Amino acid sequence: QVQLVESGGGLVQAGGSLRLSCAASGRTFTRYMGWFRQAPGKEREFVTAINWSTGSTIYADYVKGRFTISRDNAKNTVYLQMNSLKPEDTAVYYCAATNRGGSYNFPIMYDYWGQGTQVTVSS
């Protein structure tokens, strides 16, 4: 089992920045860790993911150039640096982990989820 705990959400004005953290504990070997988000009344959508071993990353088009995912293997923590935030980025952000191979932009690929952290961007 892997336990994931997110932190770092909050309220920020449009154009501002936030950094989310996701600390993993338990059986911490994971192949990929990702960030998803869910706005009220909408489905959970992919934001970004990182290969825990190689550090290779993938991003959704709507965050490319603004968000950056990174990891600290020693701390078993993954980060999401969010810059140039827009009101449409407002959502609950979830950290997820998987040991499986596949398409990492689909929530169904992930076995472990954090509790989520709220990000609100005001206009």
A tleap script that builds the chain and sets N, CA, C and O, in Angstrom:
source leaprc.protein.ff14SB
mol = sequence {
  NGLN VAL GLN LEU VAL GLU SER GLY GLY GLY
  LEU VAL GLN ALA GLY GLY SER LEU ARG LEU
  SER CYS ALA ALA SER GLY ARG THR PHE THR
  ARG TYR MET GLY TRP PHE ARG GLN ALA PRO
  GLY LYS GLU ARG GLU PHE VAL THR ALA ILE
  ASN TRP SER THR GLY SER THR ILE TYR ALA
  ASP TYR VAL LYS GLY ARG PHE THR ILE SER
  ARG ASP ASN ALA LYS ASN THR VAL TYR LEU
  GLN MET ASN SER LEU LYS PRO GLU ASP THR
  ALA VAL TYR TYR CYS ALA ALA THR ASN ARG
  GLY GLY SER TYR ASN PHE PRO ILE MET TYR
  ASP TYR TRP GLY GLN GLY THR GLN VAL THR
  VAL SER CSER
}
set mol.1.N position { 0.833 -1.195 0.000 }
set mol.1.CA position { 0.000 0.000 0.000 }
set mol.1.C position { 0.871 1.249 0.000 }
set mol.1.O position { 1.948 1.278 0.595 }
set mol.2.N position { 0.388 2.260 -0.669 }
set mol.2.CA position { 1.062 3.553 -0.718 }
set mol.2.C position { 0.098 4.604 -0.182 }
set mol.2.O position { -1.057 4.670 -0.604 }
set mol.3.N position { 0.568 5.408 0.731 }
set mol.3.CA position { -0.241 6.516 1.240 }
set mol.3.C position { 0.302 7.816 0.660 }
set mol.3.O position { 1.512 8.040 0.631 }
set mol.4.N position { -0.605 8.664 0.201 }
set mol.4.CA position { -0.236 9.939 -0.411 }
set mol.4.C position { -0.915 11.079 0.336 }
set mol.4.O position { -2.114 11.027 0.613 }
set mol.5.N position { -0.145 12.100 0.657 }
set mol.5.CA position { -0.685 13.255 1.370 }
set mol.5.C position { -0.280 14.522 0.636 }
set mol.5.O position { 0.906 14.832 0.520 }
set mol.6.N position { -1.279 15.257 0.138 }
set mol.6.CA position { -1.012 16.509 -0.578 }
set mol.6.C position { -1.022 17.682 0.396 }
set mol.6.O position { -1.642 17.633 1.459 }
set mol.7.N position { -0.330 18.718 0.004 }
set mol.7.CA position { -0.351 19.977 0.748 }
set mol.7.C position { 0.008 21.108 -0.206 }
set mol.7.O position { 0.511 20.875 -1.305 }
set mol.8.N position { -0.259 22.343 0.231 }
set mol.8.CA position { 0.164 23.495 -0.544 }
set mol.8.C position { -0.937 24.226 -1.288 }
set mol.8.O position { -0.672 25.248 -1.921 }
set mol.9.N position { -2.154 23.735 -1.228 }
set mol.9.CA position { -3.236 24.436 -1.910 }
set mol.9.C position { -3.585 25.732 -1.209 }
set mol.9.O position { -3.087 26.025 -0.122 }
set mol.10.N position { -4.455 26.508 -1.855 }
set mol.10.CA position { -4.873 27.767 -1.243 }
set mol.10.C position { -5.537 28.675 -2.243 }
set mol.10.O position { -5.916 28.259 -3.338 }
set mol.11.N position { -5.674 29.934 -1.844 }
set mol.11.CA position { -6.302 30.965 -2.671 }
set mol.11.C position { -5.218 31.872 -3.226 }
set mol.11.O position { -4.348 32.333 -2.487 }
set mol.12.N position { -5.270 32.126 -4.513 }
set mol.12.CA position { -4.275 32.971 -5.159 }
set mol.12.C position { -4.964 33.783 -6.252 }
set mol.12.O position { -5.962 33.346 -6.825 }
set mol.13.N position { -4.433 34.951 -6.534 }
set mol.13.CA position { -4.975 35.767 -7.609 }
set mol.13.C position { -4.492 35.264 -8.959 }
set mol.13.O position { -3.444 34.628 -9.059 }
set mol.14.N position { -5.257 35.553 -9.983 }
set mol.14.CA position { -4.854 35.189 -11.337 }
set mol.14.C position { -3.473 35.763 -11.635 }
set mol.14.O position { -3.170 36.907 -11.296 }
set mol.15.N position { -2.649 34.943 -12.274 }
set mol.15.CA position { -1.274 35.333 -12.557 }
set mol.15.C position { -0.294 34.932 -11.482 }
set mol.15.O position { 0.919 35.021 -11.673 }
set mol.16.N position { -0.812 34.492 -10.355 }
set mol.16.CA position { 0.043 34.099 -9.245 }
set mol.16.C position { 0.545 32.677 -9.355 }
set mol.16.O position { 0.327 32.000 -10.360 }
set mol.17.N position { 1.228 32.228 -8.298 }
set mol.17.CA position { 1.852 30.905 -8.284 }
set mol.17.C position { 1.530 30.175 -6.991 }
set mol.17.O position { 1.281 30.783 -5.950 }
set mol.18.N position { 1.543 28.858 -7.090 }
set mol.18.CA position { 1.431 27.977 -5.939 }
set mol.18.C position { 2.303 26.768 -6.191 }
set mol.18.O position { 2.550 26.406 -7.342 }
set mol.19.N position { 2.775 26.135 -5.116 }
set mol.19.CA position { 3.486 24.870 -5.245 }
set mol.19.C position { 2.797 23.830 -4.367 }
set mol.19.O position { 2.664 24.003 -3.156 }
set mol.20.N position { 2.373 22.767 -4.998 }
set mol.20.CA position { 1.776 21.645 -4.288 }
set mol.20.C position { 2.833 20.588 -4.018 }
set mol.20.O position { 3.767 20.402 -4.799 }
set mol.21.N position { 2.666 19.904 -2.898 }
set mol.21.CA position { 3.546 18.791 -2.557 }
set mol.21.C position { 2.714 17.547 -2.331 }
set mol.21.O position { 1.558 17.625 -1.917 }
set mol.22.N position { 3.309 16.397 -2.606 }
set mol.22.CA position { 2.648 15.124 -2.357 }
set mol.22.C position { 3.687 14.181 -1.767 }
set mol.22.O position { 4.620 13.762 -2.452 }
set mol.23.N position { 3.517 13.857 -0.505 }
set mol.23.CA position { 4.450 12.976 0.182 }
set mol.23.C position { 3.912 11.553 0.167 }
set mol.23.O position { 2.763 11.304 0.530 }
set mol.24.N position { 4.765 10.624 -0.261 }
set mol.24.CA position { 4.382 9.212 -0.327 }
set mol.24.C position { 5.010 8.450 0.823 }
set mol.24.O position { 6.159 8.692 1.193 }
set mol.25.N position { 4.248 7.532 1.379 }
set mol.25.CA position { 4.769 6.674 2.451 }
set mol.25.C position { 4.207 5.273 2.274 }
set mol.25.O position { 3.332 5.042 1.440 }
set mol.26.N position { 4.725 4.336 3.073 }
set mol.26.CA position { 4.306 2.960 2.920 }
set mol.26.C position { 5.188 2.270 1.903 }
set mol.26.O position { 6.403 2.468 1.891 }
set mol.27.N position { 4.576 1.448 1.035 }
set mol.27.CA position { 5.315 0.782 -0.028 }
set mol.27.C position { 5.531 1.813 -1.120 }
set mol.27.O position { 4.680 1.974 -1.995 }
set mol.28.N position { 6.657 2.512 -1.083 }
set mol.28.CA position { 6.814 3.716 -1.871 }
set mol.28.C position { 7.328 3.496 -3.279 }
set mol.28.O position { 7.501 4.458 -4.026 }
set mol.29.N position { 7.581 2.231 -3.664 }
set mol.29.CA position { 7.982 2.053 -5.056 }
set mol.29.C position { 6.788 2.335 -5.941 }
set mol.29.O position { 5.736 1.713 -5.795 }
set mol.30.N position { 6.949 3.268 -6.853 }
set mol.30.CA position { 5.903 3.552 -7.827 }
set mol.30.C position { 6.567 3.773 -9.171 }
set mol.30.O position { 7.703 4.241 -9.241 }
set mol.31.N position { 5.869 3.440 -10.225 }
set mol.31.CA position { 6.412 3.651 -11.558 }
set mol.31.C position { 6.164 5.090 -12.008 }
set mol.31.O position { 7.056 5.757 -12.531 }
set mol.32.N position { 4.954 5.542 -11.796 }
set mol.32.CA position { 4.592 6.898 -12.196 }
set mol.32.C position { 3.810 7.561 -11.068 }
set mol.32.O position { 3.042 6.913 -10.357 }
set mol.33.N position { 4.019 8.846 -10.925 }
set mol.33.CA position { 3.172 9.653 -10.057 }
set mol.33.C position { 2.593 10.780 -10.880 }
set mol.33.O position { 3.269 11.361 -11.729 }
set mol.34.N position { 1.347 11.080 -10.623 }
set mol.34.CA position { 0.675 12.082 -11.426 }
set mol.34.C position { -0.144 13.037 -10.590 }
set mol.34.O position { -0.406 12.804 -9.410 }
set mol.35.N position { -0.539 14.116 -11.234 }
set mol.35.CA position { -1.471 15.083 -10.651 }
set mol.35.C position { -2.709 15.165 -11.543 }
set mol.35.O position { -2.615 15.276 -12.765 }
set mol.36.N position { -3.843 15.107 -10.906 }
set mol.36.CA position { -5.113 15.294 -11.578 }
set mol.36.C position { -5.857 16.421 -10.861 }
set mol.36.O position { -5.483 16.824 -9.760 }
set mol.37.N position { -6.903 16.915 -11.494 }
set mol.37.CA position { -7.715 17.928 -10.848 }
set mol.37.C position { -9.180 17.716 -11.194 }
set mol.37.O position { -9.520 17.138 -12.226 }
set mol.38.N position { -10.031 18.197 -10.306 }
set mol.38.CA position { -11.466 18.066 -10.519 }
set mol.38.C position { -12.163 19.327 -10.050 }
set mol.38.O position { -12.113 19.688 -8.874 }
set mol.39.N position { -12.813 19.988 -10.992 }
set mol.39.CA position { -13.606 21.170 -10.692 }
set mol.39.C position { -15.048 20.742 -10.416 }
set mol.39.O position { -15.464 19.667 -10.847 }
set mol.40.N position { -15.808 21.569 -9.707 }
set mol.40.CA position { -17.196 21.216 -9.400 }
set mol.40.C position { -17.997 20.919 -10.655 }
set mol.40.O position { -17.982 21.702 -11.605 }
set mol.41.N position { -18.692 19.801 -10.663 }
set mol.41.CA position { -19.540 19.442 -11.791 }
set mol.41.C position { -18.796 18.906 -12.998 }
set mol.41.O position { -19.402 18.656 -14.040 }
set mol.42.N position { -17.484 18.725 -12.869 }
set mol.42.CA position { -16.693 18.235 -13.992 }
set mol.42.C position { -16.004 16.928 -13.635 }
set mol.42.O position { -15.860 16.589 -12.460 }
set mol.43.N position { -15.582 16.201 -14.657 }
set mol.43.CA position { -14.848 14.970 -14.431 }
set mol.43.C position { -13.407 15.279 -14.025 }
set mol.43.O position { -12.864 16.349 -14.301 }
set mol.44.N position { -12.820 14.290 -13.358 }
set mol.44.CA position { -11.421 14.431 -12.988 }
set mol.44.C position { -10.571 14.424 -14.259 }
set mol.44.O position { -10.762 13.582 -15.136 }
set mol.45.N position { -9.633 15.368 -14.351 }
set mol.45.CA position { -8.837 15.473 -15.569 }
set mol.45.C position { -7.349 15.442 -15.258 }
set mol.45.O position { -6.903 15.858 -14.189 }
set mol.46.N position { -6.610 14.944 -16.211 }
set mol.46.CA position { -5.170 14.810 -16.094 }
set mol.46.C position { -4.481 16.160 -16.146 }
set mol.46.O position { -4.867 17.037 -16.919 }
set mol.47.N position { -3.466 16.318 -15.325 }
set mol.47.CA position { -2.648 17.534 -15.349 }
set mol.47.C position { -1.227 17.198 -15.813 }
set mol.47.O position { -0.750 17.753 -16.804 }
set mol.48.N position { -0.561 16.305 -15.110 }
set mol.48.CA position { 0.816 15.969 -15.428 }
set mol.48.C position { 1.220 14.689 -14.701 }
set mol.48.O position { 0.575 14.290 -13.731 }
set mol.49.N position { 2.292 14.048 -15.174 }
set mol.49.CA position { 2.797 12.848 -14.524 }
set mol.49.C position { 4.299 12.761 -14.720 }
set mol.49.O position { 4.849 13.341 -15.656 }
set mol.50.N position { 4.960 12.027 -13.823 }
set mol.50.CA position { 6.408 11.888 -13.868 }
set mol.50.C position { 6.805 10.444 -13.607 }
set mol.50.O position { 6.257 9.785 -12.724 }
set mol.51.N position { 7.766 9.961 -14.388 }
set mol.51.CA position { 8.335 8.638 -14.168 }
set mol.51.C position { 9.267 8.722 -12.966 }
set mol.51.O position { 10.217 9.504 -12.956 }
set mol.52.N position { 8.985 7.909 -11.956 }
set mol.52.CA position { 9.728 8.058 -10.705 }
set mol.52.C position { 11.214 7.747 -10.881 }
set mol.52.O position { 12.050 8.339 -10.199 }
set mol.53.N position { 11.553 6.827 -11.787 }
set mol.53.CA position { 12.947 6.429 -11.969 }
set mol.53.C position { 13.715 7.357 -12.901 }
set mol.53.O position { 14.828 7.782 -12.590 }
set mol.54.N position { 13.116 7.666 -14.043 }
set mol.54.CA position { 13.845 8.426 -15.064 }
set mol.54.C position { 13.622 9.918 -14.975 }
set mol.54.O position { 14.445 10.695 -15.458 }
set mol.55.N position { 12.523 10.336 -14.366 }
set mol.55.CA position { 12.190 11.749 -14.301 }
set mol.55.C position { 11.510 12.284 -15.546 }
set mol.55.O position { 11.241 13.482 -15.638 }
set mol.56.N position { 11.227 11.415 -16.505 }
set mol.56.CA position { 10.541 11.897 -17.704 }
set mol.56.C position { 9.123 12.331 -17.330 }
set mol.56.O position { 8.500 11.775 -16.426 }
set mol.57.N position { 8.637 13.334 -18.050 }
set mol.57.CA position { 7.360 13.956 -17.683 }
set mol.57.C position { 6.419 14.045 -18.872 }
set mol.57.O position { 6.851 14.033 -20.025 }
set mol.58.N position { 5.143 14.133 -18.580 }
set mol.58.CA position { 4.118 14.401 -19.577 }
set mol.58.C position { 3.160 15.438 -18.991 }
set mol.58.O position { 2.911 15.462 -17.786 }
set mol.59.N position { 2.634 16.285 -19.857 }
set mol.59.CA position { 1.753 17.370 -19.428 }
set mol.59.C position { 0.515 17.440 -20.304 }
set mol.59.O position { 0.551 17.128 -21.494 }
set mol.60.N position { -0.567 17.852 -19.693 }
set mol.60.CA position { -1.746 18.195 -20.476 }
set mol.60.C position { -1.469 19.510 -21.202 }
set mol.60.O position { -0.742 20.366 -20.696 }
set mol.61.N position { -2.050 19.663 -22.383 }
set mol.61.CA position { -1.780 20.863 -23.187 }
set mol.61.C position { -2.156 22.142 -22.443 }
set mol.61.O position { -1.503 23.172 -22.610 }
set mol.62.N position { -3.191 22.081 -21.633 }
set mol.62.CA position { -3.687 23.317 -21.018 }
set mol.62.C position { -2.824 23.783 -19.851 }
set mol.62.O position { -3.093 24.843 -19.285 }
set mol.63.N position { -1.793 23.022 -19.473 }
set mol.63.CA position { -0.885 23.479 -18.421 }
set mol.63.C position { 0.564 23.577 -18.907 }
set mol.63.O position { 1.435 24.049 -18.176 }
set mol.64.N position { 0.815 23.138 -20.122 }
set mol.64.CA position { 2.189 23.187 -20.649 }
set mol.64.C position { 2.727 24.603 -20.630 }
set mol.64.O position { 2.044 25.545 -21.032 }
set mol.65.N position { 3.947 24.744 -20.162 }
set mol.65.CA position { 4.578 26.046 -20.090 }
set mol.65.C position { 4.246 26.822 -18.829 }
set mol.65.O position { 4.875 27.839 -18.539 }
set mol.66.N position { 3.255 26.346 -18.074 }
set mol.66.CA position { 2.869 27.036 -16.833 }
set mol.66.C position { 3.118 26.185 -15.597 }
set mol.66.O position { 3.495 26.705 -14.547 }
set mol.67.N position { 2.910 24.885 -15.720 }
set mol.67.CA position { 3.075 23.972 -14.585 }
set mol.67.C position { 4.325 23.122 -14.793 }
set mol.67.O position { 4.695 22.797 -15.921 }
set mol.68.N position { 4.963 22.772 -13.681 }
set mol.68.CA position { 6.141 21.906 -13.726 }
set mol.68.C position { 6.045 20.869 -12.623 }
set mol.68.O position { 5.842 21.205 -11.456 }
set mol.69.N position { 6.194 19.599 -13.001 }
set mol.69.CA position { 6.219 18.523 -12.019 }
set mol.69.C position { 7.668 18.129 -11.776 }
set mol.69.O position { 8.484 18.115 -12.697 }
set mol.70.N position { 7.974 17.811 -10.525 }
set mol.70.CA position { 9.320 17.364 -10.182 }
set mol.70.C position { 9.219 16.396 -9.014 }
set mol.70.O position { 8.174 16.289 -8.372 }
set mol.71.N position { 10.315 15.692 -8.745 }
set mol.71.CA position { 10.291 14.766 -7.617 }
set mol.71.C position { 11.600 14.804 -6.871 }
set mol.71.O position { 12.652 15.132 -7.419 }
set mol.72.N position { 11.501 14.456 -5.589 }
set mol.72.CA position { 12.665 14.323 -4.720 }
set mol.72.C position { 12.640 12.887 -4.224 }
set mol.72.O position { 11.886 12.546 -3.313 }
set mol.73.N position { 13.471 12.049 -4.832 }
set mol.73.CA position { 13.448 10.631 -4.508 }
set mol.73.C position { 13.800 10.377 -3.045 }
set mol.73.O position { 13.244 9.475 -2.420 }
set mol.74.N position { 14.712 11.159 -2.504 }
set mol.74.CA position { 15.131 10.943 -1.121 }
set mol.74.C position { 14.000 11.219 -0.136 }
set mol.74.O position { 13.917 10.602 0.925 }
set mol.75.N position { 13.135 12.154 -0.505 }
set mol.75.CA position { 12.022 12.514 0.377 }
set mol.75.C position { 10.720 11.818 -0.021 }
set mol.75.O position { 9.692 12.012 0.627 }
set mol.76.N position { 10.758 11.014 -1.078 }
set mol.76.CA position { 9.543 10.362 -1.586 }
set mol.76.C position { 8.423 11.369 -1.796 }
set mol.76.O position { 7.274 11.136 -1.420 }
set mol.77.N position { 8.778 12.477 -2.396 }
set mol.77.CA position { 7.835 13.575 -2.574 }
set mol.77.C position { 7.840 14.044 -4.021 }
set mol.77.O position { 8.890 14.133 -4.657 }
set mol.78.N position { 6.666 14.339 -4.522 }
set mol.78.CA position { 6.519 14.930 -5.848 }
set mol.78.C position { 5.905 16.310 -5.681 }
set mol.78.O position { 5.074 16.535 -4.801 }
set mol.79.N position { 6.325 17.219 -6.531 }
set mol.79.CA position { 5.897 18.613 -6.447 }
set mol.79.C position { 5.200 19.028 -7.736 }
set mol.79.O position { 5.461 18.491 -8.812 }
set mol.80.N position { 4.309 19.998 -7.590 }
set mol.80.CA position { 3.688 20.613 -8.751 }
set mol.80.C position { 3.815 22.122 -8.590 }
set mol.80.O position { 3.124 22.733 -7.774 }
set mol.81.N position { 4.695 22.706 -9.369 }
set mol.81.CA position { 4.863 24.156 -9.381 }
set mol.81.C position { 3.896 24.728 -10.407 }
set mol.81.O position { 3.955 24.380 -11.586 }
set mol.82.N position { 3.016 25.595 -9.963 }
set mol.82.CA position { 1.990 26.161 -10.834 }
set mol.82.C position { 2.211 27.670 -10.931 }
set mol.82.O position { 2.107 28.392 -9.939 }
set mol.83.N position { 2.513 28.129 -12.133 }
set mol.83.CA position { 2.737 29.548 -12.390 }
set mol.83.C position { 1.674 30.072 -13.342 }
set mol.83.O position { 0.983 29.303 -14.008 }
set mol.84.N position { 1.555 31.382 -13.395 }
set mol.84.CA position { 0.593 32.033 -14.300 }
set mol.84.C position { -0.790 31.404 -14.161 }
set mol.84.O position { -1.431 31.054 -15.153 }
set mol.85.N position { -1.229 31.270 -12.943 }
set mol.85.CA position { -2.505 30.600 -12.685 }
set mol.85.C position { -3.669 31.403 -13.241 }
set mol.85.O position { -3.661 32.634 -13.257 }
set mol.86.N position { -4.670 30.657 -13.698 }
set mol.86.CA position { -5.872 31.243 -14.279 }
set mol.86.C position { -7.086 30.806 -13.456 }
set mol.86.O position { -7.035 29.783 -12.774 }
set mol.87.N position { -8.167 31.568 -13.515 }
set mol.87.CA position { -9.374 31.143 -12.785 }
set mol.87.C position { -9.833 29.743 -13.173 }
set mol.87.O position { -10.377 29.021 -12.337 }
set mol.88.N position { -9.624 29.350 -14.416 }
set mol.88.CA position { -10.051 28.019 -14.847 }
set mol.88.C position { -9.170 26.903 -14.288 }
set mol.88.O position { -9.468 25.726 -14.493 }
set mol.89.N position { -8.107 27.247 -13.595 }
set mol.89.CA position { -7.296 26.245 -12.904 }
set mol.89.C position { -7.896 25.886 -11.541 }
set mol.89.O position { -7.417 24.971 -10.871 }
set mol.90.N position { -8.926 26.597 -11.142 }
set mol.90.CA position { -9.568 26.329 -9.861 }
set mol.90.C position { -10.136 24.916 -9.832 }
set mol.90.O position { -10.917 24.533 -10.703 }
set mol.91.N position { -9.737 24.141 -8.822 }
set mol.91.CA position { -10.159 22.741 -8.719 }
set mol.91.C position { -9.564 22.147 -7.450 }
set mol.91.O position { -8.732 22.762 -6.782 }
set mol.92.N position { -10.010 20.942 -7.140 }
set mol.92.CA position { -9.314 20.129 -6.147 }
set mol.92.C position { -8.243 19.343 -6.896 }
set mol.92.O position { -8.528 18.667 -7.884 }
set mol.93.N position { -7.030 19.440 -6.419 }
set mol.93.CA position { -5.908 18.764 -7.065 }
set mol.93.C position { -5.561 17.501 -6.283 }
set mol.93.O position { -5.419 17.514 -5.060 }
set mol.94.N position { -5.430 16.415 -7.034 }
set mol.94.CA position { -5.155 15.112 -6.441 }
set mol.94.C position { -3.821 14.576 -6.929 }
set mol.94.O position { -3.485 14.687 -8.108 }
set mol.95.N position { -3.081 14.005 -6.026 }
set mol.95.CA position { -1.872 13.280 -6.341 }
set mol.95.C position { -2.226 11.805 -6.489 }
set mol.95.O position { -3.087 11.299 -5.770 }
set mol.96.N position { -1.565 11.111 -7.419 }
set mol.96.CA position { -1.858 9.705 -7.646 }
set mol.96.C position { -0.573 8.959 -7.968 }
set mol.96.O position { 0.404 9.539 -8.443 }
set mol.97.N position { -0.597 7.652 -7.696 }
set mol.97.CA position { 0.588 6.829 -7.959 }
set mol.97.C position { 0.163 5.482 -8.539 }
set mol.97.O position { -0.919 4.970 -8.250 }
set mol.98.N position { 1.045 4.929 -9.362 }
set mol.98.CA position { 0.775 3.624 -9.940 }
set mol.98.C position { 2.075 2.872 -10.162 }
set mol.98.O position { 3.129 3.463 -10.395 }
set mol.99.N position { 1.970 1.538 -10.083 }
set mol.99.CA position { 3.088 0.672 -10.423 }
set mol.99.C position { 2.872 0.000 -11.767 }
set mol.99.O position { 3.696 -0.804 -12.204 }
set mol.100.N position { 1.780 0.323 -12.414 }
set mol.100.CA position { 1.447 -0.343 -13.666 }
set mol.100.C position { 1.965 0.437 -14.852 }
set mol.100.O position { 2.300 1.617 -14.739 }
set mol.101.N position { 2.027 -0.224 -15.981 }
set mol.101.CA position { 2.391 0.429 -17.230 }
set mol.101.C position { 1.140 0.746 -18.014 }
set mol.101.O position { 0.129 0.054 -17.890 }
set mol.102.N position { 1.203 1.809 -18.838 }
set mol.102.CA position { 0.041 2.151 -19.644 }
set mol.102.C position { -0.016 3.623 -19.968 }
set mol.102.O position { 1.006 4.308 -20.010 }
set mol.103.N position { -1.230 4.106 -20.197 }
set mol.103.CA position { -1.443 5.511 -20.537 }
set mol.103.C position { -1.647 6.300 -19.252 }
set mol.103.O position { -2.689 6.187 -18.606 }
set mol.104.N position { -0.669 7.085 -18.888 }
set mol.104.CA position { -0.659 7.711 -17.574 }
set mol.104.C position { -1.514 8.948 -17.471 }
set mol.104.O position { -1.531 9.597 -16.425 }
set mol.105.N position { -2.225 9.292 -18.525 }
set mol.105.CA position { -3.114 10.432 -18.441 }
set mol.105.C position { -4.543 10.018 -18.111 }
set mol.105.O position { -5.443 10.858 -18.120 }
set mol.106.N position { -4.769 8.739 -17.820 }
set mol.106.CA position { -6.103 8.271 -17.459 }
set mol.106.C position { -6.160 7.925 -15.970 }
set mol.106.O position { -5.312 7.181 -15.478 }
set mol.107.N position { -7.152 8.458 -15.247 }
set mol.107.CA position { -7.247 8.168 -13.809 }
set mol.107.C position { -7.300 6.686 -13.495 }
set mol.107.O position { -6.816 6.264 -12.445 }
set mol.108.N position { -7.881 5.879 -14.388 }
set mol.108.CA position { -8.059 4.455 -14.111 }
set mol.108.C position { -6.723 3.729 -13.997 }
set mol.108.O position { -6.661 2.624 -13.459 }
set mol.109.N position { -5.649 4.346 -14.503 }
set mol.109.CA position { -4.340 3.713 -14.438 }
set mol.109.C position { -3.726 3.786 -13.046 }
set mol.109.O position { -2.750 3.090 -12.765 }
set mol.110.N position { -4.275 4.608 -12.184 }
set mol.110.CA position { -3.660 4.870 -10.882 }
set mol.110.C position { -4.365 4.094 -9.780 }
set mol.110.O position { -5.593 4.047 -9.712 }
set mol.111.N position { -3.554 3.489 -8.921 }
set mol.111.CA position { -4.079 2.657 -7.841 }
set mol.111.C position { -4.183 3.402 -6.522 }
set mol.111.O position { -4.975 3.020 -5.660 }
set mol.112.N position { -3.409 4.443 -6.352 }
set mol.112.CA position { -3.347 5.141 -5.070 }
set mol.112.C position { -3.610 6.629 -5.286 }
set mol.112.O position { -3.120 7.241 -6.235 }
set mol.113.N position { -4.398 7.184 -4.376 }
set mol.113.CA position { -4.803 8.583 -4.491 }
set mol.113.C position { -4.664 9.280 -3.138 }
set mol.113.O position { -4.872 8.684 -2.081 }
set mol.114.N position { -4.307 10.556 -3.211 }
set mol.114.CA position { -4.340 11.385 -2.016 }
set mol.114.C position { -5.742 11.915 -1.768 }
set mol.114.O position { -6.670 11.631 -2.525 }
set mol.115.N position { -5.884 12.685 -0.701 }
set mol.115.CA position { -7.209 13.183 -0.321 }
set mol.115.C position { -7.598 14.445 -1.088 }
set mol.115.O position { -8.759 14.854 -1.073 }
set mol.116.N position { -6.633 15.051 -1.751 }
set mol.116.CA position { -6.901 16.255 -2.537 }
set mol.116.C position { -6.626 17.532 -1.761 }
set mol.116.O position { -6.733 17.573 -0.535 }
set mol.117.N position { -6.270 18.566 -2.500 }
set mol.117.CA position { -6.049 19.883 -1.912 }
set mol.117.C position { -6.693 20.927 -2.819 }
set mol.117.O position { -6.555 20.872 -4.041 }
set mol.118.N position { -7.395 21.874 -2.210 }
set mol.118.CA position { -8.146 22.865 -2.985 }
set mol.118.C position { -7.237 23.980 -3.479 }
set mol.118.O position { -6.449 24.545 -2.720 }
set mol.119.N position { -7.362 24.280 -4.750 }
set mol.119.CA position { -6.691 25.426 -5.352 }
set mol.119.C position { -7.777 26.339 -5.915 }
set mol.119.O position { -8.591 25.918 -6.736 }
set mol.120.N position { -7.778 27.586 -5.467 }
set mol.120.CA position { -8.754 28.560 -5.938 }
set mol.120.C position { -8.023 29.765 -6.496 }
set mol.120.O position { -7.203 30.380 -5.815 }
set mol.121.N position { -8.330 30.099 -7.750 }
set mol.121.CA position { -7.688 31.227 -8.415 }
set mol.121.C position { -8.751 32.287 -8.660 }
set mol.121.O position { -9.718 32.049 -9.383 }
set mol.122.N position { -8.574 33.441 -8.064 }
set mol.122.CA position { -9.539 34.518 -8.211 }
set mol.122.C position { -9.155 35.423 -9.374 }
set mol.122.O position { -7.977 35.602 -9.683 }
set mol.123.N position { -10.168 35.985 -10.007 }
set mol.123.CA position { -9.918 36.854 -11.175 }
set mol.123.C position { -9.723 38.302 -10.757 }
set mol.123.O position { -9.504 39.166 -11.606 }
savepdb mol mol.pdb
quit
